[in-house]
């Protein structure tokens, strides 16, 4: 047990995180303003860089999948996947989407319907509704998963093909091989950077998720107030759930919860598809996918530099920065659950299945909300603009069985938060345990408790937004690290005669 506290990566990571949380808690307004200003400047001057980089990640993944490298297994030649395809996809969704898609899957199309992207047209029109679905598909589509997929693929290749620890520093070791002195320190710095970015990102996401659950409960049950008391109760229940899941391990914890949640999500989608405007939903999904594919390159590179629009920075660039900042955690988790799959199967699964399910979720819930607003005057666009956390429940209110749908929606959100926190706890413990594929339970429990404590502190002091902006800032330096990781991957592939493409 004492050995845990003697590891430099663990100790330094905790110290840096404690300093950042203290700053964000003691001076929340100052920290939020400073981090927010820095983030605004970063997205303003490096937005083009994020757009180009994520597009490059997509191109690299497509090349690897279509080349002879696609036949390589992430593991020994005779290794096979640990999890069924359904369970694997369920865990991908749990770690990569989490609660975000549940809320934004309906709220984002309504936001774009009210305020169309790049100011291309008037809001609240049929044309704006079509554009809203198109851009929502894009923001939650292939590009978003490219950063997760490329980092996960590289870590999985080194972890299972090369037998190395599942760490960012392991992948980057060839780049520092010529340094006789300081190589271990540089590698440790990479790992500390990944741990701090992961903890900051996950803690703020959990905190915001808790506040969203509180908002939903308040909407459904007037006696439940919005504030620190109920948020603390929700957080304690959440922490208890993900710590129990952590104790049970990957196979009996995250896998079971993720599989159940995917089944629940599919059930909700099917019900809304049948209870809602079925024909309109199906036509909207087909049309939206067509618009998305037709404008794939344009949307992926659009900066609106001459139009003077800031929409790309506020939406797409922020999304790309957010997923890059999350890629050390999500990528490492995807790597951990992908042993035994071929590179082609891996890329298909990660780059196609989650975006496809996102399009279905957005297409069903977003289209239903748009239809209700346009034909029945449901006021969902205005409700979303007023309070995004309750928008989904207001949609349920105009559908059959609203109370049952709302309860199921809360269960879905809660379990997504549990699986996100559990998978993060597992990967953070792995990062601070020299990349162990099965980190000690004690370390997982320590990080689980620290995450809950950090969330509660930030919620109580109002420091969530500042720390969230700080977490997204880490995307810029990590993008350069991803470039280095890609270069090293290709060098390793080319050097290995056994896996040279045909």
PDB file of C-alpha atoms in Angstrom, residues 91-246:
ATOM      1  CA  UNK A  91     -17.941   0.323 -23.729  1.00  0.00           C
ATOM      2  CA  UNK A  92     -16.731   2.607 -26.526  1.00  0.00           C
ATOM      3  CA  UNK A  93     -19.895   4.664 -26.145  1.00  0.00           C
ATOM      4  CA  UNK A  94     -19.671   4.690 -22.358  1.00  0.00           C
ATOM      5  CA  UNK A  95     -16.151   6.131 -22.375  1.00  0.00           C
ATOM      6  CA  UNK A  96     -16.306   8.345 -25.471  1.00  0.00           C
ATOM      7  CA  UNK A  97     -19.821   9.810 -25.424  1.00  0.00           C
ATOM      8  CA  UNK A  98     -21.069   9.349 -21.908  1.00  0.00           C
ATOM      9  CA  UNK A  99     -23.754  11.723 -20.794  1.00  0.00           C
ATOM     10  CA  UNK A 100     -22.926  14.356 -23.426  1.00  0.00           C
ATOM     11  CA  UNK A 101     -24.804  12.718 -26.282  1.00  0.00           C
ATOM     12  CA  UNK A 102     -27.914  12.150 -24.147  1.00  0.00           C
ATOM     13  CA  UNK A 103     -28.271  15.883 -23.517  1.00  0.00           C
ATOM     14  CA  UNK A 104     -26.812  17.381 -26.676  1.00  0.00           C
ATOM     15  CA  UNK A 105     -28.354  14.807 -28.994  1.00  0.00           C
ATOM     16  CA  UNK A 106     -31.589  16.744 -28.767  1.00  0.00           C
ATOM     17  CA  UNK A 107     -30.365  20.112 -27.495  1.00  0.00           C
ATOM     18  CA  UNK A 108     -27.722  20.751 -30.168  1.00  0.00           C
ATOM     19  CA  UNK A 109     -30.047  20.463 -33.187  1.00  0.00           C
ATOM     20  CA  UNK A 110     -32.489  22.800 -31.441  1.00  0.00           C
ATOM     21  CA  UNK A 111     -29.694  25.284 -30.748  1.00  0.00           C
ATOM     22  CA  UNK A 112     -28.599  25.219 -34.408  1.00  0.00           C
ATOM     23  CA  UNK A 113     -32.240  25.505 -35.496  1.00  0.00           C
ATOM     24  CA  UNK A 114     -32.551  28.680 -33.434  1.00  0.00           C
ATOM     25  CA  UNK A 115     -29.122  30.052 -34.412  1.00  0.00           C
ATOM     26  CA  UNK A 116     -27.932  28.392 -37.660  1.00  0.00           C
ATOM     27  CA  UNK A 117     -24.201  27.637 -38.085  1.00  0.00           C
ATOM     28  CA  UNK A 118     -22.103  30.478 -39.518  1.00  0.00           C
ATOM     29  CA  UNK A 119     -25.239  32.620 -39.758  1.00  0.00           C
ATOM     30  CA  UNK A 120     -25.968  31.018 -43.130  1.00  0.00           C
ATOM     31  CA  UNK A 121     -29.733  31.649 -42.940  1.00  0.00           C
ATOM     32  CA  UNK A 122     -32.584  32.747 -40.740  1.00  0.00           C
ATOM     33  CA  UNK A 123     -33.330  30.612 -37.711  1.00  0.00           C
ATOM     34  CA  UNK A 124     -36.596  28.798 -37.007  1.00  0.00           C
ATOM     35  CA  UNK A 125     -37.068  27.870 -40.686  1.00  0.00           C
ATOM     36  CA  UNK A 126     -37.279  24.483 -42.475  1.00  0.00           C
ATOM     37  CA  UNK A 127     -33.879  25.190 -44.042  1.00  0.00           C
ATOM     38  CA  UNK A 128     -32.420  25.851 -40.594  1.00  0.00           C
ATOM     39  CA  UNK A 129     -33.863  22.548 -39.348  1.00  0.00           C
ATOM     40  CA  UNK A 130     -32.150  20.628 -42.154  1.00  0.00           C
ATOM     41  CA  UNK A 131     -28.835  22.395 -41.514  1.00  0.00           C
ATOM     42  CA  UNK A 132     -29.184  21.726 -37.774  1.00  0.00           C
ATOM     43  CA  UNK A 133     -29.339  17.961 -38.315  1.00  0.00           C
ATOM     44  CA  UNK A 134     -26.435  18.071 -40.790  1.00  0.00           C
ATOM     45  CA  UNK A 135     -24.089  19.943 -38.456  1.00  0.00           C
ATOM     46  CA  UNK A 136     -25.118  17.928 -35.417  1.00  0.00           C
ATOM     47  CA  UNK A 137     -24.226  14.732 -37.297  1.00  0.00           C
ATOM     48  CA  UNK A 138     -20.899  16.330 -38.187  1.00  0.00           C
ATOM     49  CA  UNK A 139     -20.010  17.497 -34.670  1.00  0.00           C
ATOM     50  CA  UNK A 140     -20.743  14.052 -33.200  1.00  0.00           C
ATOM     51  CA  UNK A 141     -19.441  12.085 -36.156  1.00  0.00           C
ATOM     52  CA  UNK A 142     -16.252  10.623 -37.563  1.00  0.00           C
ATOM     53  CA  UNK A 143     -14.009  13.611 -36.830  1.00  0.00           C
ATOM     54  CA  UNK A 144     -14.822  13.590 -33.126  1.00  0.00           C
ATOM     55  CA  UNK A 145     -13.808   9.948 -32.826  1.00  0.00           C
ATOM     56  CA  UNK A 146     -10.649  10.289 -34.916  1.00  0.00           C
ATOM     57  CA  UNK A 147      -8.594  11.677 -32.014  1.00  0.00           C
ATOM     58  CA  UNK A 148      -9.769   8.888 -29.694  1.00  0.00           C
ATOM     59  CA  UNK A 149      -9.167   6.265 -32.373  1.00  0.00           C
ATOM     60  CA  UNK A 150      -5.642   7.312 -33.348  1.00  0.00           C
ATOM     61  CA  UNK A 151      -4.376   7.564 -29.757  1.00  0.00           C
ATOM     62  CA  UNK A 152      -6.077   4.310 -28.785  1.00  0.00           C
ATOM     63  CA  UNK A 153      -4.690   2.480 -31.809  1.00  0.00           C
ATOM     64  CA  UNK A 154      -1.112   3.569 -31.140  1.00  0.00           C
ATOM     65  CA  UNK A 155      -1.267   2.696 -27.436  1.00  0.00           C
ATOM     66  CA  UNK A 156      -2.900  -0.674 -28.209  1.00  0.00           C
ATOM     67  CA  UNK A 157      -0.235  -1.469 -30.823  1.00  0.00           C
ATOM     68  CA  UNK A 158       2.600  -0.874 -28.366  1.00  0.00           C
ATOM     69  CA  UNK A 159       0.771  -2.434 -25.413  1.00  0.00           C
ATOM     70  CA  UNK A 160      -0.390  -5.667 -27.029  1.00  0.00           C
ATOM     71  CA  UNK A 161       1.760  -6.057 -30.134  1.00  0.00           C
ATOM     72  CA  UNK A 162       5.036  -4.917 -28.585  1.00  0.00           C
ATOM     73  CA  UNK A 163       4.349  -5.946 -24.978  1.00  0.00           C
ATOM     74  CA  UNK A 164       4.996  -2.451 -23.622  1.00  0.00           C
ATOM     75  CA  UNK A 165       3.135  -0.625 -20.818  1.00  0.00           C
ATOM     76  CA  UNK A 166      -0.007   1.204 -21.946  1.00  0.00           C
ATOM     77  CA  UNK A 167       1.401   4.703 -21.492  1.00  0.00           C
ATOM     78  CA  UNK A 168       1.901   7.769 -23.669  1.00  0.00           C
ATOM     79  CA  UNK A 169       5.536   7.839 -22.525  1.00  0.00           C
ATOM     80  CA  UNK A 170       6.050   4.288 -23.806  1.00  0.00           C
ATOM     81  CA  UNK A 171       4.958   5.274 -27.298  1.00  0.00           C
ATOM     82  CA  UNK A 172       7.170   8.367 -27.251  1.00  0.00           C
ATOM     83  CA  UNK A 173      10.206   6.493 -25.912  1.00  0.00           C
ATOM     84  CA  UNK A 174      11.813   6.084 -29.372  1.00  0.00           C
ATOM     85  CA  UNK A 175      11.754   9.869 -29.765  1.00  0.00           C
ATOM     86  CA  UNK A 176      13.786  10.299 -26.564  1.00  0.00           C
ATOM     87  CA  UNK A 177      16.007   7.239 -27.044  1.00  0.00           C
ATOM     88  CA  UNK A 178      19.079   9.298 -27.922  1.00  0.00           C
ATOM     89  CA  UNK A 179      18.909  11.236 -24.678  1.00  0.00           C
ATOM     90  CA  UNK A 180      21.363   9.561 -22.328  1.00  0.00           C
ATOM     91  CA  UNK A 181      20.200  11.681 -19.417  1.00  0.00           C
ATOM     92  CA  UNK A 182      16.715  12.759 -18.532  1.00  0.00           C
ATOM     93  CA  UNK A 183      14.893  10.217 -20.711  1.00  0.00           C
ATOM     94  CA  UNK A 184      12.939   8.758 -17.790  1.00  0.00           C
ATOM     95  CA  UNK A 185      12.128  12.231 -16.487  1.00  0.00           C
ATOM     96  CA  UNK A 186      10.807  13.324 -19.878  1.00  0.00           C
ATOM     97  CA  UNK A 187       8.689  10.174 -20.129  1.00  0.00           C
ATOM     98  CA  UNK A 188       7.363  10.756 -16.629  1.00  0.00           C
ATOM     99  CA  UNK A 189       6.487  14.338 -17.561  1.00  0.00           C
ATOM    100  CA  UNK A 190       4.431  13.050 -20.519  1.00  0.00           C
ATOM    101  CA  UNK A 191       2.519  10.698 -18.203  1.00  0.00           C
ATOM    102  CA  UNK A 192       1.947  13.399 -15.579  1.00  0.00           C
ATOM    103  CA  UNK A 193       0.637  15.713 -18.282  1.00  0.00           C
ATOM    104  CA  UNK A 194      -1.781  13.004 -19.462  1.00  0.00           C
ATOM    105  CA  UNK A 195      -2.953  12.258 -15.897  1.00  0.00           C
ATOM    106  CA  UNK A 196      -3.559  15.918 -15.023  1.00  0.00           C
ATOM    107  CA  UNK A 197      -5.444  16.582 -18.281  1.00  0.00           C
ATOM    108  CA  UNK A 198      -7.551  13.452 -17.756  1.00  0.00           C
ATOM    109  CA  UNK A 199      -8.441  14.191 -14.136  1.00  0.00           C
ATOM    110  CA  UNK A 200      -9.318  17.815 -14.898  1.00  0.00           C
ATOM    111  CA  UNK A 201     -11.458  16.847 -17.872  1.00  0.00           C
ATOM    112  CA  UNK A 202     -13.250  13.953 -16.179  1.00  0.00           C
ATOM    113  CA  UNK A 203     -13.815  15.822 -12.909  1.00  0.00           C
ATOM    114  CA  UNK A 204     -15.413  18.786 -14.648  1.00  0.00           C
ATOM    115  CA  UNK A 205     -17.533  16.512 -16.855  1.00  0.00           C
ATOM    116  CA  UNK A 206     -18.788  14.575 -13.843  1.00  0.00           C
ATOM    117  CA  UNK A 207     -19.497  17.816 -12.012  1.00  0.00           C
ATOM    118  CA  UNK A 208     -21.437  19.259 -14.931  1.00  0.00           C
ATOM    119  CA  UNK A 209     -23.265  15.935 -15.324  1.00  0.00           C
ATOM    120  CA  UNK A 210     -24.298  16.020 -11.663  1.00  0.00           C
ATOM    121  CA  UNK A 211     -25.661  19.529 -12.145  1.00  0.00           C
ATOM    122  CA  UNK A 212     -27.572  18.340 -15.221  1.00  0.00           C
ATOM    123  CA  UNK A 213     -29.124  15.452 -13.286  1.00  0.00           C
ATOM    124  CA  UNK A 214     -30.077  17.911 -10.557  1.00  0.00           C
ATOM    125  CA  UNK A 215     -31.731  20.129 -13.169  1.00  0.00           C
ATOM    126  CA  UNK A 216     -33.653  17.168 -14.567  1.00  0.00           C
ATOM    127  CA  UNK A 217     -34.817  16.040 -11.130  1.00  0.00           C
ATOM    128  CA  UNK A 218     -35.941  19.569 -10.289  1.00  0.00           C
ATOM    129  CA  UNK A 219     -37.940  19.720 -13.519  1.00  0.00           C
ATOM    130  CA  UNK A 220     -39.622  16.392 -12.760  1.00  0.00           C
ATOM    131  CA  UNK A 221     -40.029  16.797  -9.011  1.00  0.00           C
ATOM    132  CA  UNK A 222     -40.578  20.358  -7.809  1.00  0.00           C
ATOM    133  CA  UNK A 223     -39.674  19.422  -4.215  1.00  0.00           C
ATOM    134  CA  UNK A 224     -36.096  18.702  -5.300  1.00  0.00           C
ATOM    135  CA  UNK A 225     -34.271  22.024  -5.386  1.00  0.00           C
ATOM    136  CA  UNK A 226     -31.295  22.969  -7.532  1.00  0.00           C
ATOM    137  CA  UNK A 227     -28.270  23.566  -5.332  1.00  0.00           C
ATOM    138  CA  UNK A 228     -25.270  22.175  -3.521  1.00  0.00           C
ATOM    139  CA  UNK A 229     -27.256  19.956  -1.112  1.00  0.00           C
ATOM    140  CA  UNK A 230     -28.940  17.830  -3.767  1.00  0.00           C
ATOM    141  CA  UNK A 231     -25.873  17.941  -5.983  1.00  0.00           C
ATOM    142  CA  UNK A 232     -23.821  16.543  -3.109  1.00  0.00           C
ATOM    143  CA  UNK A 233     -26.396  13.781  -2.595  1.00  0.00           C
ATOM    144  CA  UNK A 234     -26.291  12.893  -6.305  1.00  0.00           C
ATOM    145  CA  UNK A 235     -22.488  12.937  -6.310  1.00  0.00           C
ATOM    146  CA  UNK A 236     -22.276  10.658  -3.260  1.00  0.00           C
ATOM    147  CA  UNK A 237     -24.678   8.184  -4.899  1.00  0.00           C
ATOM    148  CA  UNK A 238     -22.699   8.396  -8.130  1.00  0.00           C
ATOM    149  CA  UNK A 239     -19.370   7.883  -6.359  1.00  0.00           C
ATOM    150  CA  UNK A 240     -20.731   4.892  -4.455  1.00  0.00           C
ATOM    151  CA  UNK A 241     -21.953   3.354  -7.722  1.00  0.00           C
ATOM    152  CA  UNK A 242     -18.739   3.809  -9.690  1.00  0.00           C
ATOM    153  CA  UNK A 243     -16.561   2.692  -6.778  1.00  0.00           C
ATOM    154  CA  UNK A 244     -18.613  -0.524  -6.505  1.00  0.00           C
ATOM    155  CA  UNK A 245     -18.237  -0.943 -10.264  1.00  0.00           C
ATOM    156  CA  UNK A 246     -14.494  -0.343  -9.905  1.00  0.00           C
TER     157      UNK A 246
END
